[in-house]
mmCIF file of C-alpha atoms in Angstrom:
data_model
loop_
_atom_site.group_PDB
_atom_site.id
_atom_site.type_symbol
_atom_site.label_atom_id
_atom_site.label_comp_id
_atom_site.label_asym_id
_atom_site.label_seq_id
_atom_site.Cartn_x
_atom_site.Cartn_y
_atom_site.Cartn_z
ATOM 1 C CA MET Q 1 -1.841 47.573 -4.490
ATOM 2 C CA GLU Q 2 -0.292 44.509 -2.935
ATOM 3 C CA TYR Q 3 1.884 44.718 0.336
ATOM 4 C CA SER Q 4 5.825 44.528 0.028
ATOM 5 C CA THR Q 5 7.650 41.540 -0.541
ATOM 6 C CA TYR Q 6 11.204 41.051 -1.054
ATOM 7 C CA PRO Q 7 13.173 39.826 -4.280
ATOM 8 C CA ASP Q 8 13.568 36.035 -4.693
ATOM 9 C CA LYS Q 9 16.232 34.081 -3.778
ATOM 10 C CA PRO Q 10 17.420 30.719 -4.931
ATOM 11 C CA GLU Q 11 17.199 28.010 -2.352
ATOM 12 C CA ASN Q 12 21.152 27.258 -1.749
ATOM 13 C CA GLU Q 13 22.448 23.686 -1.359
ATOM 14 C CA PHE Q 14 23.339 22.225 2.226
ATOM 15 C CA ASP Q 15 26.792 21.384 4.022
ATOM 16 C CA THR Q 16 25.701 19.054 6.750
ATOM 17 C CA TYR Q 17 28.859 20.614 9.039
ATOM 18 C CA LYS Q 18 27.922 24.374 8.050
ATOM 19 C CA HIS Q 19 25.642 25.476 10.319
ATOM 20 C CA ASN Q 20 24.033 25.913 13.891
ATOM 21 C CA MET Q 21 22.406 23.496 14.669
ATOM 22 C CA HIS Q 22 19.488 22.253 17.593
ATOM 23 C CA PHE Q 23 19.588 18.956 19.063
ATOM 24 C CA THR Q 24 16.422 18.010 20.743
ATOM 25 C CA LEU Q 25 16.797 15.689 23.493
ATOM 26 C CA HIS Q 26 14.034 13.070 23.914
ATOM 27 C CA LEU Q 27 15.063 12.698 27.726
ATOM 28 C CA THR Q 28 12.244 10.043 28.804
ATOM 29 C CA THR Q 29 9.582 8.730 26.921
ATOM 30 C CA ALA Q 30 7.121 8.715 29.914
ATOM 31 C CA CYS Q 31 4.892 11.434 30.752
ATOM 32 C CA ASN Q 32 3.087 12.590 33.614
ATOM 33 C CA MET Q 33 -0.097 13.742 30.985
ATOM 34 C CA GLN Q 34 -2.211 11.614 28.885
ATOM 35 C CA CYS Q 35 -2.895 13.400 26.418
ATOM 36 C CA ASN Q 36 -5.172 11.930 23.853
ATOM 37 C CA TYR Q 37 -3.860 13.521 20.629
ATOM 38 C CA CYS Q 38 -0.665 13.097 21.203
ATOM 39 C CA TYR Q 39 1.502 11.435 18.284
ATOM 40 C CA SER Q 40 3.425 9.526 20.614
ATOM 41 C CA PRO Q 41 1.337 8.277 23.510
ATOM 42 C CA PRO Q 42 4.132 7.971 27.084
ATOM 43 C CA ILE Q 43 5.227 4.685 28.076
ATOM 44 C CA ARG Q 44 7.509 3.921 30.587
ATOM 45 C CA GLY Q 45 11.558 2.802 30.368
ATOM 46 C CA GLU Q 46 12.791 4.340 28.153
ATOM 47 C CA GLU Q 47 15.338 7.462 29.775
ATOM 48 C CA MET Q 48 18.483 9.338 28.429
ATOM 49 C CA SER Q 49 21.779 8.716 30.043
ATOM 50 C CA LEU Q 50 24.572 11.795 30.938
ATOM 51 C CA GLU Q 51 26.604 9.520 28.734
ATOM 52 C CA ILE Q 52 24.422 9.970 25.883
ATOM 53 C CA ILE Q 53 24.103 13.638 26.702
ATOM 54 C CA ASP Q 54 28.406 13.907 26.865
ATOM 55 C CA HIS Q 55 28.474 12.268 23.095
ATOM 56 C CA VAL Q 56 26.331 14.806 22.148
ATOM 57 C CA ILE Q 57 28.483 17.858 23.553
ATOM 58 C CA GLY Q 58 31.179 16.374 21.489
ATOM 59 C CA LEU Q 59 29.040 15.999 18.741
ATOM 60 C CA SER Q 60 28.438 19.948 18.609
ATOM 61 C CA LYS Q 61 31.866 20.684 18.279
ATOM 62 C CA LYS Q 62 31.565 19.551 14.589
ATOM 63 C CA PHE Q 63 29.261 22.173 13.376
ATOM 64 C CA THR Q 64 30.448 25.684 12.837
ATOM 65 C CA PRO Q 65 29.907 28.117 13.970
ATOM 66 C CA HIS Q 66 30.158 26.467 17.575
ATOM 67 C CA ASN Q 67 26.397 28.131 18.491
ATOM 68 C CA THR Q 68 24.843 24.869 19.642
ATOM 69 C CA GLY Q 69 21.067 24.793 20.648
ATOM 70 C CA ILE Q 70 19.979 22.331 23.243
ATOM 71 C CA ILE Q 71 16.189 21.497 23.405
ATOM 72 C CA PHE Q 72 15.211 19.580 26.253
ATOM 73 C CA PHE Q 73 11.981 17.117 24.850
ATOM 74 C CA GLY Q 74 9.949 14.537 25.746
ATOM 75 C CA GLY Q 75 7.931 12.761 27.263
ATOM 76 C CA GLU Q 76 7.249 15.306 29.597
ATOM 77 C CA PRO Q 77 10.756 16.393 30.130
ATOM 78 C CA LEU Q 78 10.419 17.614 33.804
ATOM 79 C CA LEU Q 79 9.857 14.442 35.025
ATOM 80 C CA ARG Q 80 13.695 14.446 35.001
ATOM 81 C CA LYS Q 81 14.998 17.790 36.127
ATOM 82 C CA ASP Q 82 18.189 16.066 36.863
ATOM 83 C CA LEU Q 83 19.269 15.326 33.796
ATOM 84 C CA ILE Q 84 18.262 19.251 32.568
ATOM 85 C CA ILE Q 85 20.298 20.388 35.185
ATOM 86 C CA GLU Q 86 23.669 18.163 35.048
ATOM 87 C CA ALA Q 87 23.460 18.565 30.302
ATOM 88 C CA ILE Q 88 23.499 22.588 30.922
ATOM 89 C CA ASN Q 89 26.115 21.948 34.197
ATOM 90 C CA ARG Q 90 28.104 19.920 31.359
ATOM 91 C CA CYS Q 91 27.504 22.479 28.872
ATOM 92 C CA ARG Q 92 29.275 25.381 31.432
ATOM 93 C CA ASN Q 93 31.715 23.377 31.279
ATOM 94 C CA ASP Q 94 32.193 22.526 27.956
ATOM 95 C CA GLU Q 95 32.465 26.254 27.244
ATOM 96 C CA LYS Q 96 35.037 27.544 29.907
ATOM 97 C CA ILE Q 97 37.024 24.449 28.939
ATOM 98 C CA ASN Q 98 36.511 24.234 24.337
ATOM 99 C CA GLY Q 99 35.250 28.172 23.818
ATOM 100 C CA SER Q 100 31.943 26.745 22.514
ATOM 101 C CA SER Q 101 28.576 28.307 22.909
ATOM 102 C CA PHE Q 102 25.059 26.488 23.742
ATOM 103 C CA HIS Q 103 21.399 27.800 24.268
ATOM 104 C CA PHE Q 104 18.970 26.144 25.660
ATOM 105 C CA LYS Q 105 15.307 25.257 25.406
ATOM 106 C CA VAL Q 106 12.664 23.385 27.184
ATOM 107 C CA THR Q 107 8.705 22.393 26.477
ATOM 108 C CA THR Q 108 6.870 21.387 29.419
ATOM 109 C CA ASN Q 109 3.422 20.544 30.348
ATOM 110 C CA GLY Q 110 3.450 22.892 33.109
ATOM 111 C CA LEU Q 111 2.478 20.540 35.645
ATOM 112 C CA LEU Q 112 6.236 20.060 37.509
ATOM 113 C CA LEU Q 113 6.861 23.651 36.968
ATOM 114 C CA ASP Q 114 7.723 25.578 40.293
ATOM 115 C CA GLU Q 115 10.053 28.035 41.306
ATOM 116 C CA ALA Q 116 12.940 26.592 42.258
ATOM 117 C CA PHE Q 117 12.896 24.801 38.331
ATOM 118 C CA LEU Q 118 12.708 28.674 36.802
ATOM 119 C CA GLU Q 119 15.274 30.365 38.846
ATOM 120 C CA MET Q 120 17.790 27.614 37.608
ATOM 121 C CA ALA Q 121 16.364 28.764 33.850
ATOM 122 C CA GLN Q 122 17.190 32.205 34.878
ATOM 123 C CA LYS Q 123 20.157 32.011 35.864
ATOM 124 C CA ASN Q 124 21.066 29.653 33.043
ATOM 125 C CA ARG Q 125 19.146 31.156 29.919
ATOM 126 C CA LEU Q 126 17.071 28.239 29.742
ATOM 127 C CA GLN Q 127 13.776 29.591 27.443
ATOM 128 C CA VAL Q 128 10.627 27.630 29.417
ATOM 129 C CA ALA Q 129 7.772 27.376 26.830
ATOM 130 C CA LEU Q 130 4.180 25.808 27.937
ATOM 131 C CA SER Q 131 1.777 23.674 26.322
ATOM 132 C CA PHE Q 132 -0.723 25.224 26.673
ATOM 133 C CA ASP Q 133 -4.636 24.364 24.560
ATOM 134 C CA GLY Q 134 -6.276 27.773 25.628
ATOM 135 C CA ILE Q 135 -9.895 28.343 27.399
ATOM 136 C CA GLN Q 136 -11.273 25.658 29.822
ATOM 137 C CA SER Q 137 -13.463 24.066 27.718
ATOM 138 C CA ALA Q 138 -10.398 23.726 25.286
ATOM 139 C CA HIS Q 139 -7.371 22.424 27.060
ATOM 140 C CA ASN Q 140 -9.505 20.252 29.259
ATOM 141 C CA THR Q 141 -10.903 18.298 26.188
ATOM 142 C CA HIS Q 142 -7.725 16.518 25.570
ATOM 143 C CA ARG Q 143 -4.786 17.829 28.225
ATOM 144 C CA LYS Q 144 -5.644 15.172 31.007
ATOM 145 C CA THR Q 145 -3.559 13.434 33.640
ATOM 146 C CA ALA Q 146 -3.012 9.526 33.385
ATOM 147 C CA SER Q 147 -6.285 9.465 35.750
ATOM 148 C CA ASN Q 148 -8.173 11.564 33.318
ATOM 149 C CA GLN Q 149 -8.099 13.741 35.460
ATOM 150 C CA PRO Q 150 -8.519 17.560 34.179
ATOM 151 C CA THR Q 151 -4.858 19.777 34.171
ATOM 152 C CA PHE Q 152 -7.030 23.068 33.192
ATOM 153 C CA GLU Q 153 -6.823 24.722 36.791
ATOM 154 C CA ILE Q 154 -3.207 24.168 37.269
ATOM 155 C CA VAL Q 155 -1.806 24.978 34.018
ATOM 156 C CA GLU Q 156 -3.400 28.337 34.447
ATOM 157 C CA LYS Q 157 -1.662 29.036 37.579
ATOM 158 C CA LYS Q 158 1.857 28.075 35.953
ATOM 159 C CA LEU Q 159 1.811 30.239 33.319
ATOM 160 C CA GLN Q 160 1.617 33.194 35.221
ATOM 161 C CA LEU Q 161 4.730 31.951 37.203
ATOM 162 C CA LEU Q 162 6.378 31.349 34.278
ATOM 163 C CA LEU Q 163 5.205 35.054 33.013
ATOM 164 C CA SER Q 164 6.280 36.053 36.119
ATOM 165 C CA TYR Q 165 10.545 35.014 35.431
ATOM 166 C CA GLN Q 166 10.254 34.907 31.942
ATOM 167 C CA PRO Q 167 7.048 37.806 30.287
ATOM 168 C CA TYR Q 168 8.908 36.482 26.265
ATOM 169 C CA ALA Q 169 7.885 32.605 27.080
ATOM 170 C CA TYR Q 170 5.963 30.959 24.116
ATOM 171 C CA VAL Q 171 2.850 28.727 24.421
ATOM 172 C CA PHE Q 172 2.185 26.012 22.255
ATOM 173 C CA MET Q 173 -1.444 25.519 21.252
ATOM 174 C CA THR Q 174 -3.239 22.570 19.249
ATOM 175 C CA VAL Q 175 -6.417 22.995 18.038
ATOM 176 C CA THR Q 176 -8.551 20.343 17.269
ATOM 177 C CA PRO Q 177 -11.710 19.508 15.414
ATOM 178 C CA GLU Q 178 -13.685 19.081 18.922
ATOM 179 C CA THR Q 179 -11.909 22.620 20.010
ATOM 180 C CA VAL Q 180 -11.909 24.671 16.789
ATOM 181 C CA GLU Q 181 -14.847 26.803 17.902
ATOM 182 C CA HIS Q 182 -12.733 27.584 21.006
ATOM 183 C CA TYR Q 183 -9.705 29.016 18.555
ATOM 184 C CA SER Q 184 -10.362 32.463 18.898
ATOM 185 C CA GLU Q 185 -11.373 33.137 22.000
ATOM 186 C CA SER Q 186 -8.550 30.908 23.419
ATOM 187 C CA PHE Q 187 -5.791 33.395 21.585
ATOM 188 C CA SER Q 188 -7.756 36.201 23.118
ATOM 189 C CA PHE Q 189 -7.669 34.543 26.231
ATOM 190 C CA PHE Q 190 -3.963 34.515 25.767
ATOM 191 C CA ILE Q 191 -3.357 37.889 24.897
ATOM 192 C CA GLU Q 192 -5.276 38.892 27.897
ATOM 193 C CA LYS Q 193 -2.989 37.062 30.056
ATOM 194 C CA GLY Q 194 0.172 38.421 28.976
ATOM 195 C CA VAL Q 195 1.570 36.405 26.795
ATOM 196 C CA ARG Q 196 3.078 37.938 23.759
ATOM 197 C CA TYR Q 197 3.868 34.058 21.751
ATOM 198 C CA VAL Q 198 1.069 32.388 20.767
ATOM 199 C CA ILE Q 199 2.209 29.300 18.448
ATOM 200 C CA SER Q 200 -1.232 27.337 17.255
ATOM 201 C CA SER Q 201 -1.292 24.404 15.193
ATOM 202 C CA LEU Q 202 -3.586 22.379 13.857
ATOM 203 C CA ASN Q 203 -3.833 18.177 14.748
ATOM 204 C CA TYR Q 204 -4.050 17.151 11.541
ATOM 205 C CA ALA Q 205 -4.206 13.640 12.795
ATOM 206 C CA GLY Q 206 -7.691 14.457 13.834
ATOM 207 C CA ASP Q 207 -11.306 14.297 12.087
ATOM 208 C CA TRP Q 208 -11.752 16.906 10.117
ATOM 209 C CA SER Q 209 -15.096 17.045 8.558
ATOM 210 C CA PRO Q 210 -16.895 19.683 6.450
ATOM 211 C CA THR Q 211 -18.649 21.068 9.653
ATOM 212 C CA ALA Q 212 -15.145 21.436 11.441
ATOM 213 C CA LEU Q 213 -13.488 22.701 8.500
ATOM 214 C CA ASN Q 214 -16.389 25.452 8.104
ATOM 215 C CA GLN Q 215 -15.801 26.049 11.983
ATOM 216 C CA LEU Q 216 -12.273 26.779 10.979
ATOM 217 C CA LYS Q 217 -12.845 29.364 8.160
ATOM 218 C CA LYS Q 218 -14.935 31.184 10.274
ATOM 219 C CA GLU Q 219 -12.515 31.026 13.493
ATOM 220 C CA TYR Q 220 -9.767 32.012 10.965
ATOM 221 C CA LYS Q 221 -11.899 35.580 10.217
ATOM 222 C CA LYS Q 222 -12.573 36.288 13.788
ATOM 223 C CA LEU Q 223 -9.039 35.679 14.416
ATOM 224 C CA SER Q 224 -7.730 38.196 11.404
ATOM 225 C CA LYS Q 225 -10.047 41.037 13.396
ATOM 226 C CA THR Q 226 -8.740 40.352 16.433
ATOM 227 C CA TYR Q 227 -5.460 40.723 14.728
ATOM 228 C CA GLU Q 228 -6.001 43.781 13.109
ATOM 229 C CA ARG Q 229 -7.763 45.699 16.632
ATOM 230 C CA LEU Q 230 -4.223 44.230 18.663
ATOM 231 C CA THR Q 231 -2.038 46.132 15.837
ATOM 232 C CA LEU Q 232 -3.854 49.078 15.262
ATOM 233 C CA GLU Q 233 -3.911 49.450 19.431
ATOM 234 C CA GLY Q 234 -0.529 49.125 18.990
ATOM 235 C CA LYS Q 235 -0.310 45.749 21.217
ATOM 236 C CA LYS Q 236 2.862 43.620 20.654
ATOM 237 C CA PHE Q 237 2.421 39.865 19.944
ATOM 238 C CA TYR Q 238 3.871 37.201 17.857
ATOM 239 C CA PHE Q 239 1.269 34.550 16.373
ATOM 240 C CA SER Q 240 1.637 31.770 14.971
ATOM 241 C CA PRO Q 241 0.493 30.936 11.895
ATOM 242 C CA PHE Q 242 -0.571 34.430 10.953
ATOM 243 C CA GLU Q 243 3.088 35.702 11.121
ATOM 244 C CA LYS Q 244 4.590 32.661 9.176
ATOM 245 C CA LYS Q 245 1.753 33.153 6.619
ATOM 246 C CA PHE Q 246 2.441 37.286 6.000
ATOM 247 C CA ALA Q 247 6.247 36.592 6.111
ATOM 248 C CA SER Q 248 5.944 34.396 3.419
ATOM 249 C CA HIS Q 249 4.119 37.142 1.398
ATOM 250 C CA ILE Q 250 6.741 39.813 1.979
ATOM 251 C CA GLN Q 251 10.075 37.204 1.086
ATOM 252 C CA GLY Q 252 8.817 35.587 -1.548
ATOM 253 C CA LYS Q 253 10.422 31.854 -2.696
ATOM 254 C CA ASP Q 254 13.258 32.963 -0.030
ATOM 255 C CA ALA Q 255 10.455 31.627 2.668
ATOM 256 C CA LEU Q 256 11.431 28.386 1.676
ATOM 257 C CA CYS Q 257 14.200 29.661 4.654
ATOM 258 C CA LEU Q 258 10.764 29.028 6.932
ATOM 259 C CA GLN Q 259 10.553 26.041 6.113
ATOM 260 C CA CYS Q 260 11.192 22.886 8.272
ATOM 261 C CA ALA Q 261 15.001 21.895 7.043
ATOM 262 C CA PHE Q 262 14.242 17.623 7.395
ATOM 263 C CA GLY Q 263 17.066 16.498 9.249
ATOM 264 C CA ILE Q 264 19.915 19.713 8.758
ATOM 265 C CA LYS Q 265 19.343 22.647 10.876
ATOM 266 C CA GLN Q 266 17.544 20.731 13.964
ATOM 267 C CA ILE Q 267 18.263 17.019 15.096
ATOM 268 C CA SER Q 268 16.241 15.120 17.465
ATOM 269 C CA ILE Q 269 17.943 12.652 19.511
ATOM 270 C CA ALA Q 270 16.489 9.570 20.878
ATOM 271 C CA PRO Q 271 16.694 8.008 24.829
ATOM 272 C CA ASP Q 272 19.535 5.174 23.426
ATOM 273 C CA GLY Q 273 21.076 7.961 20.874
ATOM 274 C CA LEU Q 274 19.927 7.266 17.652
ATOM 275 C CA ILE Q 275 19.430 10.414 15.848
ATOM 276 C CA TYR Q 276 16.501 11.171 14.163
ATOM 277 C CA PRO Q 277 15.727 14.584 11.532
ATOM 278 C CA CYS Q 278 12.709 15.315 13.745
ATOM 279 C CA VAL Q 279 10.849 15.279 17.228
ATOM 280 C CA GLN Q 280 7.517 12.859 15.324
ATOM 281 C CA PHE Q 281 10.274 10.366 13.814
ATOM 282 C CA VAL Q 282 11.487 9.113 17.791
ATOM 283 C CA LYS Q 283 8.154 7.572 18.327
ATOM 284 C CA ASP Q 284 8.951 5.453 21.743
ATOM 285 C CA GLY Q 285 13.045 5.741 20.766
ATOM 286 C CA VAL Q 286 12.354 2.189 19.689
ATOM 287 C CA SER Q 287 10.281 0.838 17.090
ATOM 288 C CA ASN Q 288 10.717 3.500 14.008
ATOM 289 C CA LYS Q 289 14.633 2.911 13.570
ATOM 290 C CA GLU Q 290 14.310 3.199 9.609
ATOM 291 C CA PHE Q 291 14.428 6.551 9.806
ATOM 292 C CA SER Q 292 17.571 6.730 12.394
ATOM 293 C CA ILE Q 293 20.168 9.328 10.308
ATOM 294 C CA GLY Q 294 23.452 8.017 12.470
ATOM 295 C CA ASP Q 295 24.028 8.143 16.401
ATOM 296 C CA VAL Q 296 25.538 10.000 18.851
ATOM 297 C CA TRP Q 297 28.504 7.390 18.821
ATOM 298 C CA ASN Q 298 29.505 7.465 14.964
ATOM 299 C CA GLY Q 299 27.254 11.282 14.134
ATOM 300 C CA ILE Q 300 25.266 11.749 11.177
ATOM 301 C CA ASP Q 301 25.022 9.422 8.291
ATOM 302 C CA THR Q 302 25.439 12.337 5.694
ATOM 303 C CA SER Q 303 24.067 9.985 3.157
ATOM 304 C CA LYS Q 304 21.087 9.134 4.050
ATOM 305 C CA GLN Q 305 20.219 12.452 5.710
ATOM 306 C CA LYS Q 306 20.512 13.560 2.267
ATOM 307 C CA LYS Q 307 18.919 11.298 0.965
ATOM 308 C CA LEU Q 308 15.862 11.766 3.331
ATOM 309 C CA TYR Q 309 16.095 15.781 2.865
ATOM 310 C CA LYS Q 310 16.218 15.699 -1.085
ATOM 311 C CA GLN Q 311 12.982 13.335 -0.749
ATOM 312 C CA SER Q 312 10.957 15.383 1.247
ATOM 313 C CA ARG Q 313 11.962 18.390 -0.929
ATOM 314 C CA GLY Q 314 10.461 16.779 -4.083
ATOM 315 C CA GLU Q 315 7.926 18.558 -5.315
ATOM 316 C CA ASN Q 316 4.631 16.791 -5.302
ATOM 317 C CA GLU Q 317 2.793 16.986 -8.910
ATOM 318 C CA ASN Q 318 -0.367 18.953 -7.141
ATOM 319 C CA CYS Q 319 1.756 20.928 -6.212
ATOM 320 C CA LYS Q 320 3.783 22.011 -9.013
ATOM 321 C CA GLU Q 321 1.486 24.534 -10.094
ATOM 322 C CA CYS Q 322 0.404 25.907 -7.666
ATOM 323 C CA ALA Q 323 0.428 29.694 -7.085
ATOM 324 C CA LEU Q 324 0.611 28.978 -3.295
ATOM 325 C CA THR Q 325 3.598 26.576 -3.444
ATOM 326 C CA TYR Q 326 6.244 28.443 -1.310
ATOM 327 C CA ARG Q 327 4.002 29.410 1.289
ATOM 328 C CA CYS Q 328 2.119 26.342 2.308
ATOM 329 C CA GLU Q 329 3.296 23.776 4.432
ATOM 330 C CA HIS Q 330 3.410 20.418 2.338
ATOM 331 C CA ARG Q 331 6.873 20.135 2.371
ATOM 332 C CA CYS Q 332 7.211 20.096 6.067
ATOM 333 C CA SER Q 333 7.796 15.952 6.313
ATOM 334 C CA CYS Q 334 6.135 15.101 9.754
ATOM 335 C CA LEU Q 335 3.209 16.313 8.825
ATOM 336 C CA ASN Q 336 3.013 14.422 5.313
ATOM 337 C CA TRP Q 337 4.525 11.241 6.886
ATOM 338 C CA GLN Q 338 2.070 11.468 10.078
ATOM 339 C CA THR Q 339 -1.191 12.234 7.750
ATOM 340 C CA THR Q 340 -0.415 10.320 4.808
ATOM 341 C CA GLY Q 341 2.617 7.688 6.145
ATOM 342 C CA ASP Q 342 4.590 9.161 3.384
ATOM 343 C CA ILE Q 343 7.208 12.302 3.922
ATOM 344 C CA ASP Q 344 6.816 13.120 0.803
ATOM 345 C CA GLU Q 345 3.111 12.545 -0.086
ATOM 346 C CA VAL Q 346 0.455 15.983 1.153
ATOM 347 C CA SER Q 347 -2.631 15.367 2.693
ATOM 348 C CA PRO Q 348 -5.420 17.125 1.053
ATOM 349 C CA LEU Q 349 -6.430 18.048 4.523
ATOM 350 C CA LEU Q 350 -3.784 20.633 4.736
ATOM 351 C CA CYS Q 351 -3.743 21.880 1.296
ATOM 352 C CA GLU Q 352 -7.247 22.843 2.074
ATOM 353 C CA THR Q 353 -6.803 24.185 5.369
ATOM 354 C CA GLU Q 354 -3.748 26.334 3.970
ATOM 355 C CA ARG Q 355 -5.938 27.620 0.927
ATOM 356 C CA MET Q 356 -7.852 28.639 3.704
ATOM 357 C CA LEU Q 357 -5.459 30.208 5.296
ATOM 358 C CA ILE Q 358 -3.806 32.370 3.217
ATOM 359 C CA PRO Q 359 -6.202 34.748 1.329
ATOM 360 C CA ILE Q 360 -7.801 35.681 5.378
ATOM 361 C CA VAL Q 361 -4.159 36.465 6.228
ATOM 362 C CA ASP Q 362 -3.172 38.189 2.795
ATOM 363 C CA LYS Q 363 -6.253 40.238 3.402
ATOM 364 C CA LEU Q 364 -5.573 41.002 6.467
ATOM 365 C CA GLY Q 365 -2.064 42.036 5.202
ATOM 366 C CA GLU Q 366 -3.215 44.114 2.836
ATOM 367 C CA LYS Q 367 -5.412 46.406 4.886
ATOM 368 C CA LEU Q 368 -2.437 46.924 7.190
ATOM 369 C CA TYR Q 369 0.190 47.292 4.625
ATOM 370 C CA ARG Q 370 -2.485 50.029 3.457
ATOM 371 C CA LYS Q 371 -3.169 51.956 6.559
ATOM 372 C CA ARG Q 372 1.159 52.460 7.017
ATOM 373 C CA VAL Q 373 0.310 50.739 10.982
ATOM 374 C CA PRO Q 374 3.697 51.243 12.523
ATOM 375 C CA ILE Q 375 4.083 48.541 15.097
ATOM 376 C CA PHE Q 376 2.772 45.627 11.111
ATOM 377 C CA ILE Q 377 5.518 47.861 8.669
ATOM 378 C CA GLN Q 378 8.079 47.131 11.714
ATOM 379 C CA LYS Q 379 7.442 43.991 12.446
ATOM 380 C CA HIS Q 380 7.664 42.430 9.211
ATOM 381 C CA TYR Q 381 9.815 45.112 7.203
ATOM 382 C CA ASN Q 382 12.314 45.959 9.749
ATOM 383 C CA LYS Q 383 14.937 42.717 10.725
ATOM 384 C CA ALA Q 384 16.665 44.957 13.523
ATOM 385 C CA TYR Q 385 12.820 45.226 15.134
ATOM 386 C CA PRO Q 386 12.696 41.996 17.685
ATOM 387 C CA ILE Q 387 16.348 43.911 18.983
ATOM 388 C CA LEU Q 388 14.444 47.425 19.108
ATOM 389 C CA SER Q 389 11.254 46.001 20.532
ATOM 390 C CA TYR Q 390 13.319 44.670 23.799
ATOM 391 C CA ILE Q 391 14.633 47.613 24.320
ATOM 392 C CA GLU Q 392 11.917 49.604 23.828
ATOM 393 C CA ASP Q 393 10.422 47.576 26.672
ATOM 394 C CA ARG Q 394 13.037 47.546 28.850
ATOM 395 C CA ILE Q 395 13.721 51.085 28.799
#
């Protein structure tokens, strides 16, 4: 018996301004770390101005309904705490005057995280996510300061501080060929630290040798066993990519909504005010303008936006007949561009890792579904689960 799915639904066309929009603000291209896998190595000199932020607030009014997400990004966004605070103040003022609605997120390397910032974040419902690559031997492999100093001990302390203010904070973990042997142990490390949301991703730009790929498969199997054990224990947690693959099985073709809507529901604003369809295309803010789809003064160039979107949704010939086509990450234009140089050309490495992961997750899902494990059924078949779970935690 296969674990249950929802009926298939057709993919809908889009109207540029008829949905919520998330604006990722690249406040600075500077960073206080020098991670050697970074897709956008830090440079000094490109800083966003309050004028740009004011125009973003103005641009947000074109979208309906008026529930706008503002994501503070970098570089390292906490280098510009002053800009974050002032941007939030201006958004709150706009809410009072114009009845708009904003919510806020920031992703940080954690080095500048402190109680004063977290108190401000609590007051303004600013969700803070932390980039953290796992146990010491994994994290310190790549995530070092500009002077080549390891950062694990600092970030570990910052994680505990963050969780004391925001127990549901997300941790973003990057897995590379050099750190893949620590993958499952790093996930367990986060769970033991009290993290509930772990979002892991592979560094597809790395040198994934056959040995590293073989280790990745072993780690996925270990992670499957850990996921099963924690679920049977009734532990509440979220682990991507597993959760996403469960959802893609259950939702069938409707799982397309889980995939990146390239430049449609989230756009990136470079420090100079140019608009890009996703974070990786901003780069240093000046050298990748061919992918710009507008600016904050004139809005989105809808013809270019739709052209890029259509190109990103084009089905690769090698993918058309694949049974996993609706569940695979091959529609991620950023990932395609990073690995092949084209937004619609799929990397063989992606294909190999997806074919590796999905059967392992499906076998786990089948086992948990057959056992009717309550928390698994609730998490994946009850749309009200996140709210009910939160209420349960608060009681």
